[in-house]
Short mmCIF file of C-alpha atoms in Angstrom, two decimals:
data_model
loop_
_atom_site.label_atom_id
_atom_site.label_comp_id
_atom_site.label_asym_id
_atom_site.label_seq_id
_atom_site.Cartn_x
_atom_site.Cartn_y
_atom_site.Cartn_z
CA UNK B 961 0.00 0.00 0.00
CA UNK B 962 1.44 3.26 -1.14
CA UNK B 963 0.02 6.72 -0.26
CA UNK B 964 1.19 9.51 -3.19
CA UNK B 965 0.95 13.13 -3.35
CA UNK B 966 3.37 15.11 -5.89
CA UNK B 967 6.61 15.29 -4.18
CA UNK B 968 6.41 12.49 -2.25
CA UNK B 969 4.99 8.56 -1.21
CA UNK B 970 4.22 7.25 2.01
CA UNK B 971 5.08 3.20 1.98
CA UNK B 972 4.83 0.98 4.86
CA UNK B 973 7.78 1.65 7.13
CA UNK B 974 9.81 -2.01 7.69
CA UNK B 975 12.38 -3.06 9.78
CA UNK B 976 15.32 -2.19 6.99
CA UNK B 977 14.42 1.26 7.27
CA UNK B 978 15.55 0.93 11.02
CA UNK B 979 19.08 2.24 10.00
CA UNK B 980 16.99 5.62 9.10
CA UNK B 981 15.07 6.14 12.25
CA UNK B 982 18.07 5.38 14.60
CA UNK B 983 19.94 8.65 12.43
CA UNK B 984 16.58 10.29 13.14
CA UNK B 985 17.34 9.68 16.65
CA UNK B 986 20.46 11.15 17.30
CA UNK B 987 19.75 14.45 15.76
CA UNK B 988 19.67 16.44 18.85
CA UNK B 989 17.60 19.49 17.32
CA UNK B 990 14.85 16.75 15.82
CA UNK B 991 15.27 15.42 19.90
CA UNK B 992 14.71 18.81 21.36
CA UNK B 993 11.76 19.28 19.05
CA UNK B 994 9.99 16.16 19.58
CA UNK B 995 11.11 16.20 23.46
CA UNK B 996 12.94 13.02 23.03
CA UNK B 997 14.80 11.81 26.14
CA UNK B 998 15.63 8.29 25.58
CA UNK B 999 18.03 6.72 23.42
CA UNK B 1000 17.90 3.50 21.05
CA UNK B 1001 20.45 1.25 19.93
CA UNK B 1002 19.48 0.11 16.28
CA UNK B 1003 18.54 -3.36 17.32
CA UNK B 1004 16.40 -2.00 19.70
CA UNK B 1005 14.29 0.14 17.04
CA UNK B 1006 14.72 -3.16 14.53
CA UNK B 1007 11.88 -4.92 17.57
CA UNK B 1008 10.25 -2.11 17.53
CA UNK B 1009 9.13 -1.91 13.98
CA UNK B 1010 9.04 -5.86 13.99
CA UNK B 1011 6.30 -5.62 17.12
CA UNK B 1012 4.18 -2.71 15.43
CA UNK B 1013 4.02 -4.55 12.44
CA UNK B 1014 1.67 -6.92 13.53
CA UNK B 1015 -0.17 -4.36 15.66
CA UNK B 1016 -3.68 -3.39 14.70
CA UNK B 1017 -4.34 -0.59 16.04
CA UNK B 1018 -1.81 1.27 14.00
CA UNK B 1019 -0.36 2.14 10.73
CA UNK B 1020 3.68 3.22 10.68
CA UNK B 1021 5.10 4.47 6.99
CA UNK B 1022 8.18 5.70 5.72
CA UNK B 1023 7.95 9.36 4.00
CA UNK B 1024 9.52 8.48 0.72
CA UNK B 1025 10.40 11.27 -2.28
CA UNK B 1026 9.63 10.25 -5.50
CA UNK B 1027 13.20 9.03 -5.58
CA UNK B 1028 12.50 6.58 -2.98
CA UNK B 1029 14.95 8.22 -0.66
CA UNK B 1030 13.22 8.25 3.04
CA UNK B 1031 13.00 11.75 4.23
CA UNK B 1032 10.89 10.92 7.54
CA UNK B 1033 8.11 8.51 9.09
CA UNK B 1034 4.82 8.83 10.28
CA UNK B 1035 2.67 7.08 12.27
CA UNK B 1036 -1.29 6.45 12.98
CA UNK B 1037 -1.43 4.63 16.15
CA UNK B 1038 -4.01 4.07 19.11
CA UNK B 1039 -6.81 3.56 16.01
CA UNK B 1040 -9.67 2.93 18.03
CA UNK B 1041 -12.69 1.70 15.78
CA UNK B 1042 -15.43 1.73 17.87
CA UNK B 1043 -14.82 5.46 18.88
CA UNK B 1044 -13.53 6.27 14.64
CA UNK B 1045 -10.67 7.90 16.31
CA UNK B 1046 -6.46 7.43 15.90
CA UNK B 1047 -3.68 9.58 17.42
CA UNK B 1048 -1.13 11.18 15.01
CA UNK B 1049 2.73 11.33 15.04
CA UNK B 1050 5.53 12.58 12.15
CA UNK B 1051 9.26 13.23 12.74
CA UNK B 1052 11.35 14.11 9.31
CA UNK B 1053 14.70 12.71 8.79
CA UNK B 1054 16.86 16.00 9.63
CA UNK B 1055 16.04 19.29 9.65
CA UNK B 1056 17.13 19.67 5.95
CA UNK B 1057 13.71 18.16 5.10
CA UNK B 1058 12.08 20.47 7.36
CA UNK B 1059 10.46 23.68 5.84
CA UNK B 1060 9.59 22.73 2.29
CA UNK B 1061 6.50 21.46 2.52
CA UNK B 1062 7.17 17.65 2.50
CA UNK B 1063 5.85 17.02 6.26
CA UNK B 1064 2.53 18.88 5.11
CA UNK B 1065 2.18 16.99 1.92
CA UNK B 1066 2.62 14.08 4.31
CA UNK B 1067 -0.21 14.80 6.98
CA UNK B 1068 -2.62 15.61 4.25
CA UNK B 1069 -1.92 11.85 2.75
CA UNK B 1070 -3.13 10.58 6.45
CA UNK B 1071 -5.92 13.05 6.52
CA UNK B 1072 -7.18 11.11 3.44
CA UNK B 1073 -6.17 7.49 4.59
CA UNK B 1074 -7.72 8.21 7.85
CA UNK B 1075 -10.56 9.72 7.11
CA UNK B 1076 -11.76 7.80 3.66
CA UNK B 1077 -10.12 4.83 3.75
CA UNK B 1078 -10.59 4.05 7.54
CA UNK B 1079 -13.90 6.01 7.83
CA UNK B 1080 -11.87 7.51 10.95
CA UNK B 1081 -14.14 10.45 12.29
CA UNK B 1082 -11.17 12.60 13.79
CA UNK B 1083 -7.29 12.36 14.38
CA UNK B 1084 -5.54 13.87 17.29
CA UNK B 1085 -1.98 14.78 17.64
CA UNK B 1086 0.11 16.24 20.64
CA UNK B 1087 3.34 18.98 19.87
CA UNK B 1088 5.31 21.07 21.99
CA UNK B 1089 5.09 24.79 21.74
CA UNK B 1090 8.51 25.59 20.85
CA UNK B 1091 8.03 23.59 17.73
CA UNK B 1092 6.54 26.05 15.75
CA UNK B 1093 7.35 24.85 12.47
CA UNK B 1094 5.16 21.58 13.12
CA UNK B 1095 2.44 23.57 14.89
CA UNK B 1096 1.95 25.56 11.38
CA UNK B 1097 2.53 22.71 9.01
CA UNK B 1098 -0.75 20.69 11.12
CA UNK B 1099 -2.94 23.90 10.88
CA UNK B 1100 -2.33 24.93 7.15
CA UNK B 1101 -3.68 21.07 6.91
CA UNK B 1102 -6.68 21.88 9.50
CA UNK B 1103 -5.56 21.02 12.65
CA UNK B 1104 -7.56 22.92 15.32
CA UNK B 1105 -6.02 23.47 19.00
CA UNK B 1106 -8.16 21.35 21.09
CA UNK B 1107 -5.99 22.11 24.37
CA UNK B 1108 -3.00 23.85 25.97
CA UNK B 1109 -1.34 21.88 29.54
CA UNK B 1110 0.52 25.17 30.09
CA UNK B 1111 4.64 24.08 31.40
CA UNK B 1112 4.19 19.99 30.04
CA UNK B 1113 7.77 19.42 29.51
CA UNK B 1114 11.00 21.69 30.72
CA UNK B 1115 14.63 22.03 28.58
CA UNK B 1116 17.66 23.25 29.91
CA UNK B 1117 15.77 25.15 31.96
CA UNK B 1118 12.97 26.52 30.12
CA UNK B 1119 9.11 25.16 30.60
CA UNK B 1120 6.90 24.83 27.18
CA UNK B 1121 3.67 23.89 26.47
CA UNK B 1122 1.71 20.99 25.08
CA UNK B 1123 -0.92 21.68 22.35
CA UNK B 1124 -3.24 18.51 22.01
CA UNK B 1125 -4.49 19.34 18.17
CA UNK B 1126 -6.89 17.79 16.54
CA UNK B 1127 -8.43 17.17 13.20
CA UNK B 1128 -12.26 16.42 12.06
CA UNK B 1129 -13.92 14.10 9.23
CA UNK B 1130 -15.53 17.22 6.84
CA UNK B 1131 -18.10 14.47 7.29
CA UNK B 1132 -18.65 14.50 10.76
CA UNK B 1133 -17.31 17.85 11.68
#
């Protein structure tokens, strides 16, 4: 299953692309961003994609230009059928990728996925405030602010917030 907009492709994400997200996770801007704390050996993100595989409740893809050169992953997760709701998640490669409209090409391939393919009724997301790049990207897509917990996570000594966004089915809006 491919997802395609101009630029780019959204493919399944498998565990050969683990070589990708572990640079992804050492990028200590893309870590301050995305409030990432922990680190991952390679082998340790090679289970992880092996375990999510067979997980239902979510989809995980690789963001792919037309090249088939993986700029970033995404991830619908927590897809809860019953309620026709899923949880959101996208982290580009490096911040090279970041600011040319690939991540927002992206989101609006989920939008679509989610929302006629899965019949999903909304998709929710959580980002920090001092990522204001994302915060713009998930709006010009439609992303409302559903909530702000005011001080959520600290850096070096500076408190941000937590924006819970979220994202309604034009059918069901």
């Amino acid at each position: 299953m491919h997802l395609t907009a101009k630029r780019i492709f959204l493919r399944p994400l498998d565990v050969t692309d683990a070589h990708v997200l572990f640079e992804q996770t050492q990028d200590e801007t893309l870590r301050y961003l995305t409030d990432t704390t922990v680190t991952f050996s390679l082998e340790q993100i090679e289970r992880h994609i092996l375990s999510i595989q067979a997980d239902p409740t979510r989809f995980d893809f690789a963001i792919c230009l037309n090249s088939g050169e993986i700029i970033g992953e995404c991830s619908i997760l927590d897809i809860d059928a019953e309620l026709k709701q899923a949880g959101f998640r996208i982290s580009m490669r490096a911040l090279p990728w970041t600011g040319q409209g690939y991540g927002t090409e992206a989101i609006a391939c989920i939008i679509r996925f989610c929302f006629e393919e899965l019949r999903l009724h909304q998709l929710e997301l959580e980002v920090f405030s001092h990522n204001e790049r994302a915060i713009a990207a998930y709006k010009k897509v439609g992303f409302d602010i559903v909530e702000t917990i005011p001080d959520a996570v600290s850096y070096e000594g500076r408190s941000f917030d937590e924006i819970i966004m979220r994202k309604c089915s034009p059918l069901y809006a």
